[in-house]
Amino acid sequence: LQSLDHASGQHYAVGDRHGVTGVECSASGCSVSSPHGQPILTHTNHPLTSEDIDQASLAILNERGRVEFSRTRLAFLDSRVGELANPDDVIALLSDPATPICVNVEPTRPSFTFGSVVFQMAGETDAYFNLTHPSKAEWQSVSWSTDQ
């Protein structure tokens, strides 16, 4: 990831059976936002460690409340992470429309949650997908074994 050129800010969640790493990349480089070996990665689509932030754009995002809203969502998620023991717990949290995690469609908000994925990488690898706002549709699961 560090050797690639990035035209815009990207967040990568890189995981294996031993944990997950969060890496933020931008036009000026990459930084680790969550060190490898963490059992759970929390992320709400705002830079945590990147220093390549256009200050004028950041001021606009702050003025519109976007940064604070993202930080509120991350704080809520971080406060609940200790309660998440398995994918069903994560799916229930993401699917609850009363939580601030998934962003609802609103006329004043230019973005919203349009899909979610939960990976479990211990034992068999399982992935759970929801291709819309998680409170609006059933989750689909895919399992595979790395022994094949």
Short mmCIF file of N, CA and C in Angstrom, two decimals:
data_model
loop_
_atom_site.label_atom_id
_atom_site.label_comp_id
_atom_site.label_asym_id
_atom_site.label_seq_id
_atom_site.Cartn_x
_atom_site.Cartn_y
_atom_site.Cartn_z
N LEU A 1 0.82 -1.20 0.00
CA LEU A 1 0.00 0.00 0.00
C LEU A 1 0.86 1.26 0.00
N GLN A 2 2.02 1.19 0.67
CA GLN A 2 2.87 2.37 0.75
C GLN A 2 3.55 2.67 -0.58
N SER A 3 3.69 1.69 -1.45
CA SER A 3 4.37 1.93 -2.72
C SER A 3 3.43 2.39 -3.82
N LEU A 4 2.13 2.38 -3.58
CA LEU A 4 1.16 2.80 -4.57
C LEU A 4 0.92 4.30 -4.50
N ASP A 5 0.62 4.91 -5.65
CA ASP A 5 0.21 6.31 -5.69
C ASP A 5 -1.30 6.37 -5.44
N HIS A 6 -1.71 7.22 -4.52
CA HIS A 6 -3.12 7.39 -4.20
C HIS A 6 -3.54 8.80 -4.60
N ALA A 7 -4.57 8.90 -5.42
CA ALA A 7 -5.04 10.21 -5.87
C ALA A 7 -5.89 10.90 -4.80
N SER A 8 -6.51 10.11 -3.94
CA SER A 8 -7.36 10.68 -2.90
C SER A 8 -7.22 9.83 -1.65
N GLY A 9 -7.80 10.30 -0.57
CA GLY A 9 -7.73 9.57 0.68
C GLY A 9 -8.45 8.24 0.60
N GLN A 10 -7.80 7.21 1.09
CA GLN A 10 -8.37 5.87 1.11
C GLN A 10 -8.08 5.25 2.47
N HIS A 11 -8.97 4.44 2.97
CA HIS A 11 -8.70 3.65 4.16
C HIS A 11 -8.74 2.19 3.77
N TYR A 12 -7.76 1.43 4.23
CA TYR A 12 -7.69 0.00 3.96
C TYR A 12 -7.73 -0.74 5.28
N ALA A 13 -8.58 -1.75 5.36
CA ALA A 13 -8.60 -2.67 6.49
C ALA A 13 -7.96 -3.95 5.99
N VAL A 14 -6.83 -4.30 6.56
CA VAL A 14 -6.08 -5.47 6.13
C VAL A 14 -6.08 -6.46 7.29
N GLY A 15 -6.63 -7.66 7.07
CA GLY A 15 -6.75 -8.60 8.17
C GLY A 15 -6.36 -10.01 7.81
N ASP A 16 -6.04 -10.76 8.85
CA ASP A 16 -5.81 -12.19 8.74
C ASP A 16 -6.25 -12.82 10.06
N ARG A 17 -5.95 -14.10 10.26
CA ARG A 17 -6.39 -14.79 11.47
C ARG A 17 -5.82 -14.19 12.75
N HIS A 18 -4.77 -13.41 12.63
CA HIS A 18 -4.09 -12.87 13.80
C HIS A 18 -4.55 -11.46 14.18
N GLY A 19 -5.37 -10.85 13.35
CA GLY A 19 -5.87 -9.52 13.67
C GLY A 19 -6.04 -8.67 12.43
N VAL A 20 -6.28 -7.41 12.65
CA VAL A 20 -6.56 -6.48 11.56
C VAL A 20 -5.71 -5.23 11.74
N THR A 21 -5.38 -4.60 10.62
CA THR A 21 -4.61 -3.37 10.60
C THR A 21 -5.39 -2.33 9.81
N GLY A 22 -5.46 -1.11 10.29
CA GLY A 22 -6.05 -0.01 9.55
C GLY A 22 -4.94 0.84 8.96
N VAL A 23 -5.01 1.11 7.66
CA VAL A 23 -3.99 1.91 6.98
C VAL A 23 -4.69 3.03 6.21
N GLU A 24 -4.29 4.27 6.49
CA GLU A 24 -4.81 5.43 5.78
C GLU A 24 -3.78 5.86 4.74
N CYS A 25 -4.23 5.99 3.50
CA CYS A 25 -3.33 6.41 2.43
C CYS A 25 -3.89 7.65 1.75
N SER A 26 -2.99 8.48 1.25
CA SER A 26 -3.36 9.69 0.54
C SER A 26 -2.28 10.01 -0.48
N ALA A 27 -2.41 11.12 -1.12
CA ALA A 27 -1.44 11.50 -2.15
C ALA A 27 -0.04 11.67 -1.58
N SER A 28 0.08 11.97 -0.28
CA SER A 28 1.41 12.21 0.29
C SER A 28 1.99 11.00 1.03
N GLY A 29 1.25 9.89 1.09
CA GLY A 29 1.80 8.72 1.75
C GLY A 29 0.78 7.93 2.53
N CYS A 30 1.26 7.03 3.38
CA CYS A 30 0.40 6.16 4.17
C CYS A 30 0.79 6.21 5.64
N SER A 31 -0.19 6.00 6.49
CA SER A 31 0.07 5.90 7.92
C SER A 31 -0.83 4.83 8.50
N VAL A 32 -0.35 4.18 9.54
CA VAL A 32 -1.12 3.14 10.21
C VAL A 32 -2.04 3.81 11.23
N SER A 33 -3.35 3.58 11.09
CA SER A 33 -4.30 4.16 12.04
C SER A 33 -4.70 3.18 13.13
N SER A 34 -4.46 1.91 12.89
CA SER A 34 -4.73 0.87 13.88
C SER A 34 -3.66 -0.20 13.70
N PRO A 35 -2.83 -0.44 14.70
CA PRO A 35 -1.73 -1.39 14.53
C PRO A 35 -2.21 -2.82 14.36
N HIS A 36 -1.41 -3.62 13.67
CA HIS A 36 -1.77 -5.01 13.41
C HIS A 36 -1.93 -5.78 14.71
N GLY A 37 -2.84 -6.73 14.68
CA GLY A 37 -3.06 -7.58 15.82
C GLY A 37 -4.29 -7.22 16.62
N GLN A 38 -4.96 -6.12 16.26
CA GLN A 38 -6.18 -5.77 16.95
C GLN A 38 -7.27 -6.76 16.55
N PRO A 39 -8.11 -7.22 17.48
CA PRO A 39 -9.14 -8.18 17.11
C PRO A 39 -10.30 -7.54 16.34
N ILE A 40 -10.51 -6.24 16.53
CA ILE A 40 -11.61 -5.53 15.87
C ILE A 40 -11.09 -4.18 15.40
N LEU A 41 -11.48 -3.79 14.20
CA LEU A 41 -11.14 -2.47 13.67
C LEU A 41 -12.40 -1.63 13.65
N THR A 42 -12.35 -0.45 14.25
CA THR A 42 -13.46 0.49 14.15
C THR A 42 -13.02 1.63 13.23
N HIS A 43 -13.93 2.06 12.38
CA HIS A 43 -13.60 3.10 11.40
C HIS A 43 -14.90 3.74 10.93
N THR A 44 -14.92 5.07 10.81
CA THR A 44 -16.14 5.77 10.37
C THR A 44 -15.87 6.78 9.25
N ASN A 45 -14.93 6.48 8.41
CA ASN A 45 -14.69 7.26 7.19
C ASN A 45 -14.21 8.69 7.42
N HIS A 46 -13.41 8.91 8.44
CA HIS A 46 -12.71 10.18 8.53
C HIS A 46 -11.26 9.88 8.92
N PRO A 47 -10.33 10.71 8.47
CA PRO A 47 -8.92 10.45 8.76
C PRO A 47 -8.62 10.51 10.25
N LEU A 48 -7.89 9.52 10.72
CA LEU A 48 -7.48 9.49 12.12
C LEU A 48 -6.02 9.87 12.28
N THR A 49 -5.19 9.50 11.30
CA THR A 49 -3.75 9.74 11.41
C THR A 49 -3.15 10.48 10.22
N SER A 50 -3.87 10.58 9.12
CA SER A 50 -3.33 11.23 7.93
C SER A 50 -3.06 12.71 8.19
N GLU A 51 -1.92 13.17 7.70
CA GLU A 51 -1.59 14.59 7.81
C GLU A 51 -1.76 15.31 6.49
N ASP A 52 -2.24 14.60 5.48
CA ASP A 52 -2.44 15.16 4.15
C ASP A 52 -3.90 15.61 4.01
N ILE A 53 -4.26 16.64 4.76
CA ILE A 53 -5.64 17.12 4.75
C ILE A 53 -5.65 18.57 4.33
N ASP A 54 -6.39 18.88 3.29
CA ASP A 54 -6.52 20.25 2.82
C ASP A 54 -7.29 21.04 3.89
N GLN A 55 -6.66 22.04 4.46
CA GLN A 55 -7.23 22.78 5.58
C GLN A 55 -8.52 23.52 5.20
N ALA A 56 -8.61 24.01 3.95
CA ALA A 56 -9.84 24.69 3.52
C ALA A 56 -11.00 23.69 3.46
N SER A 57 -10.73 22.49 2.95
CA SER A 57 -11.76 21.46 2.89
C SER A 57 -12.16 21.01 4.29
N LEU A 58 -11.17 20.86 5.16
CA LEU A 58 -11.46 20.47 6.53
C LEU A 58 -12.33 21.52 7.23
N ALA A 59 -12.06 22.78 6.97
CA ALA A 59 -12.86 23.84 7.58
C ALA A 59 -14.33 23.75 7.13
N ILE A 60 -14.55 23.45 5.86
CA ILE A 60 -15.91 23.30 5.34
C ILE A 60 -16.59 22.11 5.99
N LEU A 61 -15.88 20.99 6.09
CA LEU A 61 -16.45 19.80 6.72
C LEU A 61 -16.76 20.04 8.20
N ASN A 62 -15.89 20.77 8.88
CA ASN A 62 -16.14 21.13 10.28
C ASN A 62 -17.37 22.02 10.39
N GLU A 63 -17.46 23.01 9.50
CA GLU A 63 -18.58 23.95 9.52
C GLU A 63 -19.91 23.24 9.31
N ARG A 64 -19.92 22.22 8.46
CA ARG A 64 -21.15 21.47 8.17
C ARG A 64 -21.43 20.37 9.19
N GLY A 65 -20.55 20.21 10.17
CA GLY A 65 -20.75 19.21 11.21
C GLY A 65 -20.37 17.79 10.81
N ARG A 66 -19.78 17.62 9.64
CA ARG A 66 -19.45 16.28 9.15
C ARG A 66 -18.37 15.62 9.99
N VAL A 67 -17.34 16.37 10.38
CA VAL A 67 -16.25 15.78 11.17
C VAL A 67 -16.78 15.40 12.55
N GLU A 68 -17.53 16.29 13.17
CA GLU A 68 -18.07 16.00 14.51
C GLU A 68 -19.02 14.81 14.46
N PHE A 69 -19.84 14.71 13.43
CA PHE A 69 -20.77 13.59 13.29
C PHE A 69 -19.99 12.28 13.16
N SER A 70 -18.92 12.30 12.38
CA SER A 70 -18.10 11.10 12.23
C SER A 70 -17.42 10.73 13.54
N ARG A 71 -16.93 11.71 14.26
CA ARG A 71 -16.29 11.44 15.55
C ARG A 71 -17.30 10.92 16.58
N THR A 72 -18.52 11.43 16.54
CA THR A 72 -19.58 10.95 17.42
C THR A 72 -19.87 9.48 17.13
N ARG A 73 -19.95 9.15 15.85
CA ARG A 73 -20.20 7.76 15.44
C ARG A 73 -19.07 6.86 15.90
N LEU A 74 -17.82 7.30 15.74
CA LEU A 74 -16.67 6.49 16.15
C LEU A 74 -16.64 6.32 17.67
N ALA A 75 -16.93 7.38 18.42
CA ALA A 75 -16.95 7.28 19.88
C ALA A 75 -18.02 6.30 20.34
N PHE A 76 -19.19 6.35 19.71
CA PHE A 76 -20.25 5.40 20.05
C PHE A 76 -19.81 3.98 19.77
N LEU A 77 -19.23 3.76 18.60
CA LEU A 77 -18.76 2.43 18.22
C LEU A 77 -17.68 1.94 19.18
N ASP A 78 -16.72 2.80 19.49
CA ASP A 78 -15.66 2.42 20.42
C ASP A 78 -16.21 2.10 21.81
N SER A 79 -17.27 2.79 22.22
CA SER A 79 -17.86 2.53 23.54
C SER A 79 -18.57 1.19 23.59
N ARG A 80 -18.98 0.68 22.44
CA ARG A 80 -19.72 -0.58 22.38
C ARG A 80 -18.87 -1.77 21.96
N VAL A 81 -17.65 -1.53 21.51
CA VAL A 81 -16.84 -2.60 20.93
C VAL A 81 -16.61 -3.75 21.91
N GLY A 82 -16.53 -3.47 23.21
CA GLY A 82 -16.34 -4.52 24.20
C GLY A 82 -17.51 -5.47 24.32
N GLU A 83 -18.67 -5.06 23.81
CA GLU A 83 -19.87 -5.87 23.86
C GLU A 83 -20.02 -6.77 22.63
N LEU A 84 -19.11 -6.63 21.69
CA LEU A 84 -19.23 -7.35 20.42
C LEU A 84 -18.39 -8.63 20.47
N ALA A 85 -19.05 -9.77 20.63
CA ALA A 85 -18.33 -11.03 20.79
C ALA A 85 -18.31 -11.86 19.51
N ASN A 86 -19.20 -11.57 18.57
CA ASN A 86 -19.28 -12.39 17.35
C ASN A 86 -19.95 -11.58 16.24
N PRO A 87 -19.95 -12.11 15.02
CA PRO A 87 -20.55 -11.37 13.91
C PRO A 87 -22.02 -11.01 14.12
N ASP A 88 -22.78 -11.88 14.80
CA ASP A 88 -24.18 -11.56 15.05
C ASP A 88 -24.33 -10.29 15.89
N ASP A 89 -23.44 -10.10 16.85
CA ASP A 89 -23.47 -8.87 17.67
C ASP A 89 -23.19 -7.64 16.82
N VAL A 90 -22.20 -7.74 15.92
CA VAL A 90 -21.85 -6.62 15.05
C VAL A 90 -23.00 -6.31 14.11
N ILE A 91 -23.57 -7.36 13.52
CA ILE A 91 -24.68 -7.18 12.58
C ILE A 91 -25.87 -6.53 13.28
N ALA A 92 -26.18 -6.97 14.50
CA ALA A 92 -27.29 -6.37 15.25
C ALA A 92 -27.03 -4.89 15.51
N LEU A 93 -25.81 -4.54 15.87
CA LEU A 93 -25.47 -3.15 16.14
C LEU A 93 -25.58 -2.30 14.86
N LEU A 94 -25.04 -2.82 13.75
CA LEU A 94 -25.11 -2.09 12.48
C LEU A 94 -26.55 -1.95 11.98
N SER A 95 -27.37 -2.94 12.26
CA SER A 95 -28.75 -2.96 11.75
C SER A 95 -29.73 -2.16 12.59
N ASP A 96 -29.31 -1.72 13.76
CA ASP A 96 -30.20 -0.98 14.65
C ASP A 96 -30.28 0.48 14.19
N PRO A 97 -31.44 0.90 13.67
CA PRO A 97 -31.55 2.28 13.17
C PRO A 97 -31.48 3.33 14.27
N ALA A 98 -31.56 2.92 15.54
CA ALA A 98 -31.49 3.88 16.64
C ALA A 98 -30.06 4.27 16.98
N THR A 99 -29.07 3.53 16.46
CA THR A 99 -27.67 3.89 16.74
C THR A 99 -27.20 4.93 15.72
N PRO A 100 -26.15 5.68 16.04
CA PRO A 100 -25.65 6.69 15.11
C PRO A 100 -24.62 6.14 14.10
N ILE A 101 -24.43 4.83 14.06
CA ILE A 101 -23.34 4.29 13.25
C ILE A 101 -23.61 4.39 11.76
N CYS A 102 -24.67 3.77 11.29
CA CYS A 102 -24.98 3.82 9.85
C CYS A 102 -25.76 5.10 9.55
N VAL A 103 -25.37 5.77 8.51
CA VAL A 103 -25.90 7.09 8.18
C VAL A 103 -27.16 6.93 7.33
N ASN A 104 -28.25 7.56 7.78
CA ASN A 104 -29.52 7.52 7.06
C ASN A 104 -29.55 8.57 5.96
N VAL A 105 -30.39 8.33 4.97
CA VAL A 105 -30.59 9.29 3.89
C VAL A 105 -31.33 10.50 4.46
N GLU A 106 -30.76 11.69 4.22
CA GLU A 106 -31.40 12.93 4.64
C GLU A 106 -31.12 13.99 3.59
N PRO A 107 -32.05 14.90 3.35
CA PRO A 107 -31.84 15.92 2.32
C PRO A 107 -30.62 16.80 2.57
N THR A 108 -30.23 17.00 3.82
CA THR A 108 -29.10 17.88 4.13
C THR A 108 -27.77 17.14 4.18
N ARG A 109 -27.78 15.84 3.98
CA ARG A 109 -26.56 15.04 4.09
C ARG A 109 -26.22 14.46 2.71
N PRO A 110 -25.04 14.76 2.18
CA PRO A 110 -24.69 14.31 0.83
C PRO A 110 -24.27 12.84 0.74
N SER A 111 -24.12 12.16 1.86
CA SER A 111 -23.73 10.75 1.79
C SER A 111 -24.55 9.95 2.80
N PHE A 112 -24.56 8.65 2.61
CA PHE A 112 -25.31 7.77 3.48
C PHE A 112 -24.71 6.38 3.40
N THR A 113 -25.07 5.52 4.34
CA THR A 113 -24.59 4.14 4.33
C THR A 113 -25.32 3.38 3.23
N PHE A 114 -24.57 2.89 2.26
CA PHE A 114 -25.18 2.18 1.14
C PHE A 114 -24.82 0.70 1.13
N GLY A 115 -24.11 0.25 2.14
CA GLY A 115 -23.77 -1.16 2.24
C GLY A 115 -22.84 -1.38 3.41
N SER A 116 -22.82 -2.61 3.90
CA SER A 116 -21.96 -2.96 5.03
C SER A 116 -21.44 -4.38 4.83
N VAL A 117 -20.28 -4.63 5.43
CA VAL A 117 -19.71 -5.97 5.40
C VAL A 117 -19.06 -6.25 6.75
N VAL A 118 -19.22 -7.48 7.20
CA VAL A 118 -18.60 -7.95 8.44
C VAL A 118 -17.82 -9.21 8.07
N PHE A 119 -16.55 -9.26 8.46
CA PHE A 119 -15.71 -10.43 8.21
C PHE A 119 -15.37 -11.10 9.53
N GLN A 120 -15.42 -12.41 9.53
CA GLN A 120 -14.90 -13.20 10.65
C GLN A 120 -13.79 -14.06 10.08
N MET A 121 -12.60 -13.96 10.65
CA MET A 121 -11.46 -14.64 10.06
C MET A 121 -10.84 -15.66 11.00
N ALA A 122 -11.54 -16.06 12.04
CA ALA A 122 -11.07 -17.11 12.94
C ALA A 122 -11.78 -18.40 12.54
N GLY A 123 -11.05 -19.52 12.49
CA GLY A 123 -11.65 -20.76 12.02
C GLY A 123 -11.97 -20.62 10.55
N GLU A 124 -13.18 -20.98 10.15
CA GLU A 124 -13.57 -20.74 8.77
C GLU A 124 -13.76 -19.25 8.56
N THR A 125 -13.46 -18.80 7.37
CA THR A 125 -13.64 -17.39 7.05
C THR A 125 -15.08 -17.18 6.60
N ASP A 126 -15.73 -16.23 7.22
CA ASP A 126 -17.11 -15.90 6.89
C ASP A 126 -17.19 -14.41 6.57
N ALA A 127 -18.01 -14.09 5.60
CA ALA A 127 -18.28 -12.70 5.27
C ALA A 127 -19.79 -12.51 5.23
N TYR A 128 -20.23 -11.40 5.80
CA TYR A 128 -21.65 -11.08 5.86
C TYR A 128 -21.84 -9.74 5.15
N PHE A 129 -22.73 -9.71 4.18
CA PHE A 129 -22.92 -8.53 3.35
C PHE A 129 -24.35 -8.01 3.46
N ASN A 130 -24.47 -6.70 3.43
CA ASN A 130 -25.76 -6.06 3.30
C ASN A 130 -25.57 -4.95 2.27
N LEU A 131 -26.25 -5.08 1.15
CA LEU A 131 -26.00 -4.17 0.02
C LEU A 131 -26.93 -2.96 -0.01
N THR A 132 -27.40 -2.58 1.16
CA THR A 132 -28.17 -1.34 1.32
C THR A 132 -27.95 -0.89 2.76
N HIS A 133 -28.75 0.04 3.24
CA HIS A 133 -28.65 0.41 4.65
C HIS A 133 -28.99 -0.83 5.45
N PRO A 134 -28.15 -1.21 6.44
CA PRO A 134 -28.34 -2.48 7.14
C PRO A 134 -29.68 -2.66 7.85
N SER A 135 -30.39 -1.59 8.13
CA SER A 135 -31.70 -1.73 8.78
C SER A 135 -32.80 -2.00 7.76
N LYS A 136 -32.47 -1.98 6.47
CA LYS A 136 -33.50 -2.07 5.43
C LYS A 136 -33.61 -3.44 4.75
N ALA A 137 -32.63 -4.33 4.95
CA ALA A 137 -32.66 -5.60 4.23
C ALA A 137 -31.94 -6.69 5.02
N GLU A 138 -32.18 -7.93 4.62
CA GLU A 138 -31.52 -9.07 5.26
C GLU A 138 -30.05 -9.13 4.86
N TRP A 139 -29.24 -9.62 5.78
CA TRP A 139 -27.82 -9.83 5.52
C TRP A 139 -27.64 -11.15 4.78
N GLN A 140 -26.65 -11.21 3.91
CA GLN A 140 -26.30 -12.43 3.18
C GLN A 140 -24.93 -12.89 3.68
N SER A 141 -24.73 -14.21 3.77
CA SER A 141 -23.45 -14.71 4.26
C SER A 141 -22.77 -15.58 3.22
N VAL A 142 -21.44 -15.55 3.24
CA VAL A 142 -20.61 -16.37 2.38
C VAL A 142 -19.52 -16.95 3.27
N SER A 143 -19.29 -18.26 3.19
CA SER A 143 -18.25 -18.91 3.96
C SER A 143 -17.30 -19.59 3.01
N TRP A 144 -16.03 -19.64 3.38
CA TRP A 144 -15.07 -20.40 2.59
C TRP A 144 -13.94 -20.86 3.50
N SER A 145 -13.27 -21.87 3.08
CA SER A 145 -12.17 -22.42 3.83
C SER A 145 -10.87 -22.11 3.11
N THR A 146 -9.83 -21.81 3.86
CA THR A 146 -8.52 -21.54 3.24
C THR A 146 -7.75 -22.84 2.98
N ASP A 147 -8.33 -23.98 3.38
CA ASP A 147 -7.68 -25.27 3.18
C ASP A 147 -7.83 -25.79 1.75
N GLN A 148 -8.68 -25.17 0.96
CA GLN A 148 -8.94 -25.67 -0.40
C GLN A 148 -7.91 -25.20 -1.39
#
